[in-house]
PDB file of C-alpha atoms in Angstrom:
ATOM      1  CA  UNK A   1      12.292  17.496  16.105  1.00  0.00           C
ATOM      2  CA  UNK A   2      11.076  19.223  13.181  1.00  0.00           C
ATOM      3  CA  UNK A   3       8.283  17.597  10.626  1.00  0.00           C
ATOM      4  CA  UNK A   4      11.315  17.907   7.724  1.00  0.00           C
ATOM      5  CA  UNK A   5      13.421  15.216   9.790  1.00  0.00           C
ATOM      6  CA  UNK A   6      10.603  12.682  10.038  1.00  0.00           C
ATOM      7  CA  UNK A   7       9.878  13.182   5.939  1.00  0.00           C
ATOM      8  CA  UNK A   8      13.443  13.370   5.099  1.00  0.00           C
ATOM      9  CA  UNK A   9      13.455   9.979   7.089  1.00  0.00           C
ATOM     10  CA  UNK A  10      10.988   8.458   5.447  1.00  0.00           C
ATOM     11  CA  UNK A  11      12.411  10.124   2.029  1.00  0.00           C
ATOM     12  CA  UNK A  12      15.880   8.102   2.281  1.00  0.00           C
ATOM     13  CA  UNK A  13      13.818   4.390   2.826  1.00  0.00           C
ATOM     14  CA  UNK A  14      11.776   5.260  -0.389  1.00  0.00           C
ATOM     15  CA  UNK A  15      13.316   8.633  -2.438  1.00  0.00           C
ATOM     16  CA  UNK A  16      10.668  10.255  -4.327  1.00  0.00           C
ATOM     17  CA  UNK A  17      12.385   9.463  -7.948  1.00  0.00           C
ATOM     18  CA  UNK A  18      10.894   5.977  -7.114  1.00  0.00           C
ATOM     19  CA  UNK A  19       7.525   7.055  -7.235  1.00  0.00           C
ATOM     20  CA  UNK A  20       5.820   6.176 -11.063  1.00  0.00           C
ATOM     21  CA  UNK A  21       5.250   9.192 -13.517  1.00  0.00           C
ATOM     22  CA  UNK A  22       1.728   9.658 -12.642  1.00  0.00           C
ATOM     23  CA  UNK A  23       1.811   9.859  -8.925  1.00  0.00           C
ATOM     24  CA  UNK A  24       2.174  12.738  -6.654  1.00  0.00           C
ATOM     25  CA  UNK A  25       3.818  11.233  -3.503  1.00  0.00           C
ATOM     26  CA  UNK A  26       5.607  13.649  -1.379  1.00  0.00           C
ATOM     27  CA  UNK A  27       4.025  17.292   0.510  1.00  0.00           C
ATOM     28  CA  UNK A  28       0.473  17.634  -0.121  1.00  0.00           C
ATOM     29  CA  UNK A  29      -0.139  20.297   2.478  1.00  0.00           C
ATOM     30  CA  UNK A  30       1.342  22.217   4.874  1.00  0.00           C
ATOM     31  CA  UNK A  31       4.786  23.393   5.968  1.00  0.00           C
ATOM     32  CA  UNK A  32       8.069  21.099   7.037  1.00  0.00           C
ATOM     33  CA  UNK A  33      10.086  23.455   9.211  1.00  0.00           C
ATOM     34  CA  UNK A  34       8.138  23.654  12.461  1.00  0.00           C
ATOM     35  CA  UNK A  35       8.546  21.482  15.321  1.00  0.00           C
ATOM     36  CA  UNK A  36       6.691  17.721  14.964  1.00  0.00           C
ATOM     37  CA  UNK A  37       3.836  17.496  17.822  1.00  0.00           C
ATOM     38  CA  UNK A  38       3.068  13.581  16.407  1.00  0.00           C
ATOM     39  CA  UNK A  39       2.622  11.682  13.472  1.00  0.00           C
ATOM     40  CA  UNK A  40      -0.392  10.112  12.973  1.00  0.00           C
ATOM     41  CA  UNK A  41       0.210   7.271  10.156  1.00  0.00           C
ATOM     42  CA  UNK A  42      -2.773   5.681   7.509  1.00  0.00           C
ATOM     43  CA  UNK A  43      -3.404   4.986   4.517  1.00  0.00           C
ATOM     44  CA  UNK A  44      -6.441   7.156   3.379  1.00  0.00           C
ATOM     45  CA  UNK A  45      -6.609  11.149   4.152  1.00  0.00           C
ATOM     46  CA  UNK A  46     -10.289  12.057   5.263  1.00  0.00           C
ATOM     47  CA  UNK A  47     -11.736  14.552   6.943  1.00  0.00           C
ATOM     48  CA  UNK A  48     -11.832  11.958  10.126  1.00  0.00           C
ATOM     49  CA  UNK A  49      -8.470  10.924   9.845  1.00  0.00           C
ATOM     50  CA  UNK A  50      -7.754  15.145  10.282  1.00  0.00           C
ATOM     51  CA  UNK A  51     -10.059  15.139  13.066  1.00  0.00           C
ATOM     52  CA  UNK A  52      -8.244  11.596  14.378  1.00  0.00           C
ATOM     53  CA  UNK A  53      -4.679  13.923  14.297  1.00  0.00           C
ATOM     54  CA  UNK A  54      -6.123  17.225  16.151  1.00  0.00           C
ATOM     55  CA  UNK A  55      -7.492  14.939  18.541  1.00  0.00           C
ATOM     56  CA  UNK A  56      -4.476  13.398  19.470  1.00  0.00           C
ATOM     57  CA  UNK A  57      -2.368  16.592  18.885  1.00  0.00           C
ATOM     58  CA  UNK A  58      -0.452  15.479  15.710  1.00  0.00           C
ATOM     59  CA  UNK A  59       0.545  17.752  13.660  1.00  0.00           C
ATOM     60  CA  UNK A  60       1.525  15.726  10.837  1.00  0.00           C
ATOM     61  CA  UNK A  61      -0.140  13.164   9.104  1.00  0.00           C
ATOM     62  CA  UNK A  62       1.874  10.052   6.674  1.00  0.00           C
ATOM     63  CA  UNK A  63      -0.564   8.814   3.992  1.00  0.00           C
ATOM     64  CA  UNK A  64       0.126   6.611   1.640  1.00  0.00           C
ATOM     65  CA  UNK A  65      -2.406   7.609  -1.001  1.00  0.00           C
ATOM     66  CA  UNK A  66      -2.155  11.179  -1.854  1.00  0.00           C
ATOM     67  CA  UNK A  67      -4.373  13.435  -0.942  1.00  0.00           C
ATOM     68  CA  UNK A  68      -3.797  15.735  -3.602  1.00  0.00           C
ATOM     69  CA  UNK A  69      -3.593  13.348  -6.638  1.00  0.00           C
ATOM     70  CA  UNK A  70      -5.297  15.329  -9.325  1.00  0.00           C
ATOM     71  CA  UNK A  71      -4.970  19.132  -9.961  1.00  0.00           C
ATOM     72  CA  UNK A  72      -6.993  21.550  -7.553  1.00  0.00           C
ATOM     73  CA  UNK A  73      -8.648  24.373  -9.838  1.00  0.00           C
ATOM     74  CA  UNK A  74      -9.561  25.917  -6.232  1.00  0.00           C
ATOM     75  CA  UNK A  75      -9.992  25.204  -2.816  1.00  0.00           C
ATOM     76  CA  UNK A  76     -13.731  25.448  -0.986  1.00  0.00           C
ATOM     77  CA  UNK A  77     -15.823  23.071   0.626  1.00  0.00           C
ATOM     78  CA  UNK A  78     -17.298  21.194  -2.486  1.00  0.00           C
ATOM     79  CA  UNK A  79     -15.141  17.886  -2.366  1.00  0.00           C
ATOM     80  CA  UNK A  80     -14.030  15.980   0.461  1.00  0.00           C
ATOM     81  CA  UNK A  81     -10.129  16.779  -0.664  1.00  0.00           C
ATOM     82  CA  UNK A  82     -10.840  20.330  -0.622  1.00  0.00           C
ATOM     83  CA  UNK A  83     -12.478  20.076   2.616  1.00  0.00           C
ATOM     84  CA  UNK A  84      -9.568  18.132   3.986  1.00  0.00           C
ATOM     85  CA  UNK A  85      -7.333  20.557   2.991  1.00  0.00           C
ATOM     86  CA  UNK A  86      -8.997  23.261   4.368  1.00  0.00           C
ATOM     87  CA  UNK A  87      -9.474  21.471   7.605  1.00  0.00           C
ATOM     88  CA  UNK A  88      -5.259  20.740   7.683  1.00  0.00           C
ATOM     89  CA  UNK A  89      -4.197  24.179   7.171  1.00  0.00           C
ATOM     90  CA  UNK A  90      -6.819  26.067   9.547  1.00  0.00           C
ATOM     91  CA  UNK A  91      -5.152  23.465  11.882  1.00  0.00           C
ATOM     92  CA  UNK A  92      -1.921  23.435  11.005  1.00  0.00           C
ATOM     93  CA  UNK A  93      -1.569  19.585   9.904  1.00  0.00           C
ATOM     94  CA  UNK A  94       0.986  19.157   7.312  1.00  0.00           C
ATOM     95  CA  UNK A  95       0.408  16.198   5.523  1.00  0.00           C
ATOM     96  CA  UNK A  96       2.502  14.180   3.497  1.00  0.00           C
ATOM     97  CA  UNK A  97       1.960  10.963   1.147  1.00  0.00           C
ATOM     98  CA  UNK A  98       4.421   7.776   0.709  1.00  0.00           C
ATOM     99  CA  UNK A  99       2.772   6.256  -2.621  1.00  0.00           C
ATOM    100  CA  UNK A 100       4.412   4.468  -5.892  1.00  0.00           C
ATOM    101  CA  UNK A 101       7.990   5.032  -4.099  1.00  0.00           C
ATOM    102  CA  UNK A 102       6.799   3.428  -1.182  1.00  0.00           C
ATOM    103  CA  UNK A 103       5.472   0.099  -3.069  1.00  0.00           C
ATOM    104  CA  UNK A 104       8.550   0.268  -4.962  1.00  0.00           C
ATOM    105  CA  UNK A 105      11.272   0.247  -1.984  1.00  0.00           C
ATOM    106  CA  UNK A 106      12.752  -2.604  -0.774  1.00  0.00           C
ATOM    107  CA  UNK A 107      11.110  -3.517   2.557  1.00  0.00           C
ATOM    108  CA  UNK A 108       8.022  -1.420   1.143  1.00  0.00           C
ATOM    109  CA  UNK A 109       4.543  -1.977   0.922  1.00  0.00           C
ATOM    110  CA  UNK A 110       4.936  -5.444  -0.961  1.00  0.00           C
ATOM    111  CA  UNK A 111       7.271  -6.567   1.309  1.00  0.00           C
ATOM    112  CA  UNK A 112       5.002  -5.641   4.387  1.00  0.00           C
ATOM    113  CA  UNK A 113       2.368  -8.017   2.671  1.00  0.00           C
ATOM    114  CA  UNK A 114       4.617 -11.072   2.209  1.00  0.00           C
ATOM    115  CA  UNK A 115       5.391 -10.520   6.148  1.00  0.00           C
ATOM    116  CA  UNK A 116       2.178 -11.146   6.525  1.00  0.00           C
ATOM    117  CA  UNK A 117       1.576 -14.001   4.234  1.00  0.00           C
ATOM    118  CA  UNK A 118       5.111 -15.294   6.161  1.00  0.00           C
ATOM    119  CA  UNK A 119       7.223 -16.187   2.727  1.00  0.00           C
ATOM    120  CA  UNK A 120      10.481 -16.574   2.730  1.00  0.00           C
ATOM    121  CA  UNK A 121      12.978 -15.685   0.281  1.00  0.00           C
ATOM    122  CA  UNK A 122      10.957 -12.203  -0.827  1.00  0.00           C
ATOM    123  CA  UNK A 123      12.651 -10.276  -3.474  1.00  0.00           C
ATOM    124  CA  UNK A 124      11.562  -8.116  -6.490  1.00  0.00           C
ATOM    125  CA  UNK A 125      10.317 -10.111  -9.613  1.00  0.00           C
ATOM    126  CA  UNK A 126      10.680  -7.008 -11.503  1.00  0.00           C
ATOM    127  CA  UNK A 127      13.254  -4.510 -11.092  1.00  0.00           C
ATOM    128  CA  UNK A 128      13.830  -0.755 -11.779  1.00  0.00           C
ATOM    129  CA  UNK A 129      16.652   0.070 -13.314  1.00  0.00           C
ATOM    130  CA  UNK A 130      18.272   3.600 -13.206  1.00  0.00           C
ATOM    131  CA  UNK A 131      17.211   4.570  -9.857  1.00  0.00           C
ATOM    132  CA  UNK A 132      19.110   6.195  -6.734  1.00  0.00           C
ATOM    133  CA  UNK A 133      18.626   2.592  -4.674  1.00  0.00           C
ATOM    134  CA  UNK A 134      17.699  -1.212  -5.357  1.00  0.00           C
ATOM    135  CA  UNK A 135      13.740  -1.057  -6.161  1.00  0.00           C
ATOM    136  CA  UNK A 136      11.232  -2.859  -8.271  1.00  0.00           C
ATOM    137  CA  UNK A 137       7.597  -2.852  -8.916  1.00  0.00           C
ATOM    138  CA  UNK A 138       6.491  -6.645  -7.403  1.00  0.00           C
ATOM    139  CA  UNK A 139       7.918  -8.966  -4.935  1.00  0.00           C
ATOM    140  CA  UNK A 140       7.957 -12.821  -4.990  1.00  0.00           C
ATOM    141  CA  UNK A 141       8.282 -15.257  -2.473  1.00  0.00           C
ATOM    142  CA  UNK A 142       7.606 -18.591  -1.080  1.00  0.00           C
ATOM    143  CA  UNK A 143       5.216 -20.249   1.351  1.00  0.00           C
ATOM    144  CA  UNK A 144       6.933 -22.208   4.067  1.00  0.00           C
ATOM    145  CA  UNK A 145       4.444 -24.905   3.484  1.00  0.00           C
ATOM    146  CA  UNK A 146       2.933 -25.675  -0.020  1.00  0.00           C
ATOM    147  CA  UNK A 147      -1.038 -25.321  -0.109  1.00  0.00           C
ATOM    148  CA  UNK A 148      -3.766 -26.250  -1.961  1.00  0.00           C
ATOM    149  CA  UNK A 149      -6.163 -23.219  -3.567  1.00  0.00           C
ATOM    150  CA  UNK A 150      -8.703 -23.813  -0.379  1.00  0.00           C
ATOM    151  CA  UNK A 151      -6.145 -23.468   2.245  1.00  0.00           C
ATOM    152  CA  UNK A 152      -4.566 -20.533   0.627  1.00  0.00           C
ATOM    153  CA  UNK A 153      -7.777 -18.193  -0.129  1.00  0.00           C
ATOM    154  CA  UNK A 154      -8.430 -19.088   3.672  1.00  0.00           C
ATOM    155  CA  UNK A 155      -5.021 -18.065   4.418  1.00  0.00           C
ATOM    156  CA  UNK A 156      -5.637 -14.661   3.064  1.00  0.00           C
ATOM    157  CA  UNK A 157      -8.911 -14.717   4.353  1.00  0.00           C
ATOM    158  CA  UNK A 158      -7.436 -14.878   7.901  1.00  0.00           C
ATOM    159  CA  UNK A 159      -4.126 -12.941   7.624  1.00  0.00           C
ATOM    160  CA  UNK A 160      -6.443  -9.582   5.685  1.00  0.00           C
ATOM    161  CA  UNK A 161      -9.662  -9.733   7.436  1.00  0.00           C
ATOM    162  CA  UNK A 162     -10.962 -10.797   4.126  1.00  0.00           C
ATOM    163  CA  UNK A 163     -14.135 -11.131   3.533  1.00  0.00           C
ATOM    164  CA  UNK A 164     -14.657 -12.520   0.010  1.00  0.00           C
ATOM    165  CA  UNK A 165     -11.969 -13.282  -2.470  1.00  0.00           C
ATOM    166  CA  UNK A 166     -12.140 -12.061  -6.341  1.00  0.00           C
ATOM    167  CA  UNK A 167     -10.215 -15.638  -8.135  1.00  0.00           C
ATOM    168  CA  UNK A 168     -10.108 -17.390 -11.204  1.00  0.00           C
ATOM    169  CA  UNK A 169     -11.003 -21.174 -11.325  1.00  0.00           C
ATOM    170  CA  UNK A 170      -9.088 -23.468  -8.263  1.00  0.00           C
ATOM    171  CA  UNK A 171      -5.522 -24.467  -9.197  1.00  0.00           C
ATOM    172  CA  UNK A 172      -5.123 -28.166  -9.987  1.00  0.00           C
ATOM    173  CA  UNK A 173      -1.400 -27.828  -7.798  1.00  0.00           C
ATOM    174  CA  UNK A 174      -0.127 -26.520  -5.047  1.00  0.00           C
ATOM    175  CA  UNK A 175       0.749 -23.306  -4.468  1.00  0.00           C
ATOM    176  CA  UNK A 176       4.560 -22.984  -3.340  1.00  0.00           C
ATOM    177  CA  UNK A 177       5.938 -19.558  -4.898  1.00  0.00           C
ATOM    178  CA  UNK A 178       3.290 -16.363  -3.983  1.00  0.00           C
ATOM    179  CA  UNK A 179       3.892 -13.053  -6.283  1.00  0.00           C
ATOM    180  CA  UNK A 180       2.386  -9.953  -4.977  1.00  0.00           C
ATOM    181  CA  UNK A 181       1.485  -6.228  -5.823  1.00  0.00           C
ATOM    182  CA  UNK A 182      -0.325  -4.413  -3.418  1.00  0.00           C
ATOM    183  CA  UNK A 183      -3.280  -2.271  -4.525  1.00  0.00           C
ATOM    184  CA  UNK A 184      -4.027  -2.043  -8.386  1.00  0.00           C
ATOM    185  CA  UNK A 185      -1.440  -4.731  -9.729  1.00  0.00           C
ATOM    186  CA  UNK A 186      -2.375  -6.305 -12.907  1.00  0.00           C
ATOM    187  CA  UNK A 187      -0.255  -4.651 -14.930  1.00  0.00           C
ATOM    188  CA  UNK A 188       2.433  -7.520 -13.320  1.00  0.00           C
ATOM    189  CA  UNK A 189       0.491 -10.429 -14.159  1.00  0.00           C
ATOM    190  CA  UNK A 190       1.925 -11.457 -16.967  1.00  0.00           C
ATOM    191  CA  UNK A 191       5.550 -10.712 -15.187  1.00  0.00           C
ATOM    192  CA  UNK A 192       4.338 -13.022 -12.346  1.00  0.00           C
ATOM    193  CA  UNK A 193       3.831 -15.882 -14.783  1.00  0.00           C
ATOM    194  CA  UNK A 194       6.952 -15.412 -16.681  1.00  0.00           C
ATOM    195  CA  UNK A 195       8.954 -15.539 -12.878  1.00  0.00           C
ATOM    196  CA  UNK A 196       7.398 -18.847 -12.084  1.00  0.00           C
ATOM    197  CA  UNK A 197       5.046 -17.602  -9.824  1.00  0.00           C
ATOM    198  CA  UNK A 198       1.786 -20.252  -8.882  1.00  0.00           C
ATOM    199  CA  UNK A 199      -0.544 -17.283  -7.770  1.00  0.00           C
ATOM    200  CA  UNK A 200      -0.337 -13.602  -7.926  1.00  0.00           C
ATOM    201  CA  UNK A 201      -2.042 -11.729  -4.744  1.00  0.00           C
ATOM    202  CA  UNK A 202      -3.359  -8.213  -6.114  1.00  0.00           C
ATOM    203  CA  UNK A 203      -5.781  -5.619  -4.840  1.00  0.00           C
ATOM    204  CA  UNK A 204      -7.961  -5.086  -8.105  1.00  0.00           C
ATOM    205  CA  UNK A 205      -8.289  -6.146 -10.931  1.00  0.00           C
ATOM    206  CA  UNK A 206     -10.568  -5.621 -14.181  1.00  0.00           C
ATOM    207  CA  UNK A 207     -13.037  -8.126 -15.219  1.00  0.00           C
ATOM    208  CA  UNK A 208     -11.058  -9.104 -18.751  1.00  0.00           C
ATOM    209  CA  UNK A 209      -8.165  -9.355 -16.994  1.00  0.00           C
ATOM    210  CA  UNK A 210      -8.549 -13.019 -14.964  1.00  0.00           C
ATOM    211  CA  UNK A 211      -9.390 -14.769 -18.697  1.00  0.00           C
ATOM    212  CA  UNK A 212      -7.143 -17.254 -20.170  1.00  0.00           C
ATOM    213  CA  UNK A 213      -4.725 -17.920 -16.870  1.00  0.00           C
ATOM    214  CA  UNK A 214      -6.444 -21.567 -15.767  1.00  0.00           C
ATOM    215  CA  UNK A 215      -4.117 -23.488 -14.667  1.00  0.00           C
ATOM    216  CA  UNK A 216      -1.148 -21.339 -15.682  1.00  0.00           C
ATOM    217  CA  UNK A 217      -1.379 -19.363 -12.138  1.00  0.00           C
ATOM    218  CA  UNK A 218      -3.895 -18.668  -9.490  1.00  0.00           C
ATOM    219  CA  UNK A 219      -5.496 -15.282  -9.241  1.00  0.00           C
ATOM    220  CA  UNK A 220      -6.413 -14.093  -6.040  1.00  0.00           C
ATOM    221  CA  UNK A 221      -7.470 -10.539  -5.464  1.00  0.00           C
ATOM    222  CA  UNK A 222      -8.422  -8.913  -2.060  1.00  0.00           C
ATOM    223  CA  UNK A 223      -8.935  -5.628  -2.546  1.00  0.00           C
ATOM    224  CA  UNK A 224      -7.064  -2.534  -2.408  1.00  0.00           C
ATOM    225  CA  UNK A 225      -7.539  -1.259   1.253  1.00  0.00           C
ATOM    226  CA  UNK A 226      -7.285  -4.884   2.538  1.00  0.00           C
ATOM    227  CA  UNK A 227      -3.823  -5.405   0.571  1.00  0.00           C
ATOM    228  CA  UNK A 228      -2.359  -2.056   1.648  1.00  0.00           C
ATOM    229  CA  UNK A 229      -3.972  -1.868   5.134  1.00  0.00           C
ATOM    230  CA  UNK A 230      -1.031  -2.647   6.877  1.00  0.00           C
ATOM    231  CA  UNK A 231       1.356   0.055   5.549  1.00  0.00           C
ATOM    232  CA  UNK A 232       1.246   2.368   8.467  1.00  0.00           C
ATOM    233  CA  UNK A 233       3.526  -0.189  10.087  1.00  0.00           C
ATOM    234  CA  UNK A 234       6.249   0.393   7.654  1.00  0.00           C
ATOM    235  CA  UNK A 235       5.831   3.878   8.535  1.00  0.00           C
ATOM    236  CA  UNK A 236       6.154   3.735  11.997  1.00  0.00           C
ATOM    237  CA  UNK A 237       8.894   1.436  11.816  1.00  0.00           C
ATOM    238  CA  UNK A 238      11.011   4.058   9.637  1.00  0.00           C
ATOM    239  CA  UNK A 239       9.969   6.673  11.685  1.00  0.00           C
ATOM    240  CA  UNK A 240      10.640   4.866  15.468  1.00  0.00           C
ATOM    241  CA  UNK A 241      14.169   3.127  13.690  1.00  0.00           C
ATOM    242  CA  UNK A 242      15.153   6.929  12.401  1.00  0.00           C
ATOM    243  CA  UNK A 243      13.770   9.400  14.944  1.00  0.00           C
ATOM    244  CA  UNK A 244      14.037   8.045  18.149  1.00  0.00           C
ATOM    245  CA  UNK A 245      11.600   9.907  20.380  1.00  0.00           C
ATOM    246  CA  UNK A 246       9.127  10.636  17.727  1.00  0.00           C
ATOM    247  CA  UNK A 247       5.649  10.272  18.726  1.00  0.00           C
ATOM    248  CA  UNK A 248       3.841   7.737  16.013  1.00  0.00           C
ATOM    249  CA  UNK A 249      -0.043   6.789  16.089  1.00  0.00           C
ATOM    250  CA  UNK A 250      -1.863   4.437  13.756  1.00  0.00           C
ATOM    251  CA  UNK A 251      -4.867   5.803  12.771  1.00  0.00           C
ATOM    252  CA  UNK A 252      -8.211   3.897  14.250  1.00  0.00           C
ATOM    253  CA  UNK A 253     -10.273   5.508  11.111  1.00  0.00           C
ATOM    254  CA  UNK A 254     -11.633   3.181   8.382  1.00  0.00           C
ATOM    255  CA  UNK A 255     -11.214   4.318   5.764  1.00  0.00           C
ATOM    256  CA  UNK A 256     -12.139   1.873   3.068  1.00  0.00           C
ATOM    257  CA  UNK A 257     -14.716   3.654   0.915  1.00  0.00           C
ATOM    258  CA  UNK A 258     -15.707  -0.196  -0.262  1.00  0.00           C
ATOM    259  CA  UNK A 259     -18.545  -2.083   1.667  1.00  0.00           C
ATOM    260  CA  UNK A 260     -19.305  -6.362   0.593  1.00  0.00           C
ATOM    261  CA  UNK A 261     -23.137  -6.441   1.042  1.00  0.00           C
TER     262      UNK A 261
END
């Protein structure tokens, strides 16, 4: 099987035009026509998680953060990206990256999240219009049993291997409909309120941002690896589902650059 079959694969779930303007899903290094060894799947590229592949003979590498997000004036050993891709082409590792397109695709990142969180009745609260399939930048959906703001942060808590919780004040209901946006998400906020939504579950979020929501929905943000940790499933689901045979690891490397001391 060649390393273009397993990215054309994972190209038809979530087609590049998905991705937003400022992205750079898609190759970041390396070459698509020679034969796939394995596909080791994360979220982070470091220089471990190339180390993590040659050890386990993979040759290609599905990321959902790119690599290669801002320009490259040169390539040396001065920054770890350069040093990663260094590292992947003395190698051979091609690596790839599944970003915006992949949080924007139906049974994407978002939707990986609410499997977690086990709502029912997920859909997108905002949709894309104009695009080659169904997509949309948040999903919304409900909790089989309504909670209270305790039992919900502990919910997350449990479900993300949270360790603290970023919220505004406790909401005075319960919490029945959940909206969601992995990773940096605030720009939906104010879409999550106008869909009804009782809490929004984000990755980040600026200080500013959590002021003048009490009581109109609760804010609960768990931080960007912890909300997007689980998208090497989606991965290797796509991949096993498309390429039978394929040989799919989940990376073992943390890579969360973020420590709670």
């Amino acid at each position: 099987m060649k390393i273009r079959e397993v990215v054309d694969a994972l190209e038809r779930f979530a087609p590049l035009p998905l991705q937003e303007d400022f992205d750079n899903a898609g190759l970041q290094v390396g070459l698509t026509e020679a034969d796939m060894s394995g596909a080791l799947l994360c979220l982070d590229v470091t220089e471990a998680v190339v180390d993590e592949a040659i050890a386990l003979g993979c040759n290609l590498i599905v990321a959902h953060h790119p690599l290669i997000f801002h320009r490259l004036s040169h390539i040396g050993d001065s920054t770890f990206v350069e040093r990663c891709v260094m590292k992947a082409i003395q190698a051979g590792v091609t690596i790839v990256a599944m970003h915006t397109n992949m949080d924007n695709a139906r049974g994407g990142v978002n939707f990986k999240i609410a499997e977690k969180m086990e709502l029912d009745d997920v859909d997108f609260f905002v949709r894309k219009e104009g695009m080659p399939v169904e997509c949309g930048s948040g999903v919304m959906g409900t909790l089989r049993k309504p909670m209270c703001s305790c039992e919900f942060f502990e919910m997350l808590k449990l479900r993300f291997g949270v360790e603290c919780i970023m919220a505004n004040e406790p909401l005075e209901r319960n919490i029945h409909k959940v909206a969601i946006c992995g990773g940096a998400g605030a720009f939906l906020l104010d879409d999550a309120i106008r869909a009804g939504a009782d809490a929004f579950v984000t990755g980040e979020m600026h200080y500013h941002e959590f002021f003048d929501h009490e009581q109109q929905i609760q804010i609960a943000v768990i931080g960007h690896y912890e909300s997007e940790q689980f998208t090497s499933e989606v991965f290797r689901d796509i991949i096993e589902g498309e390429c039978p045979g394929a040989k799919c690891y989940i990376s073992r490397t943390y890579t969360n650059p973020i420590h709670y001391v």
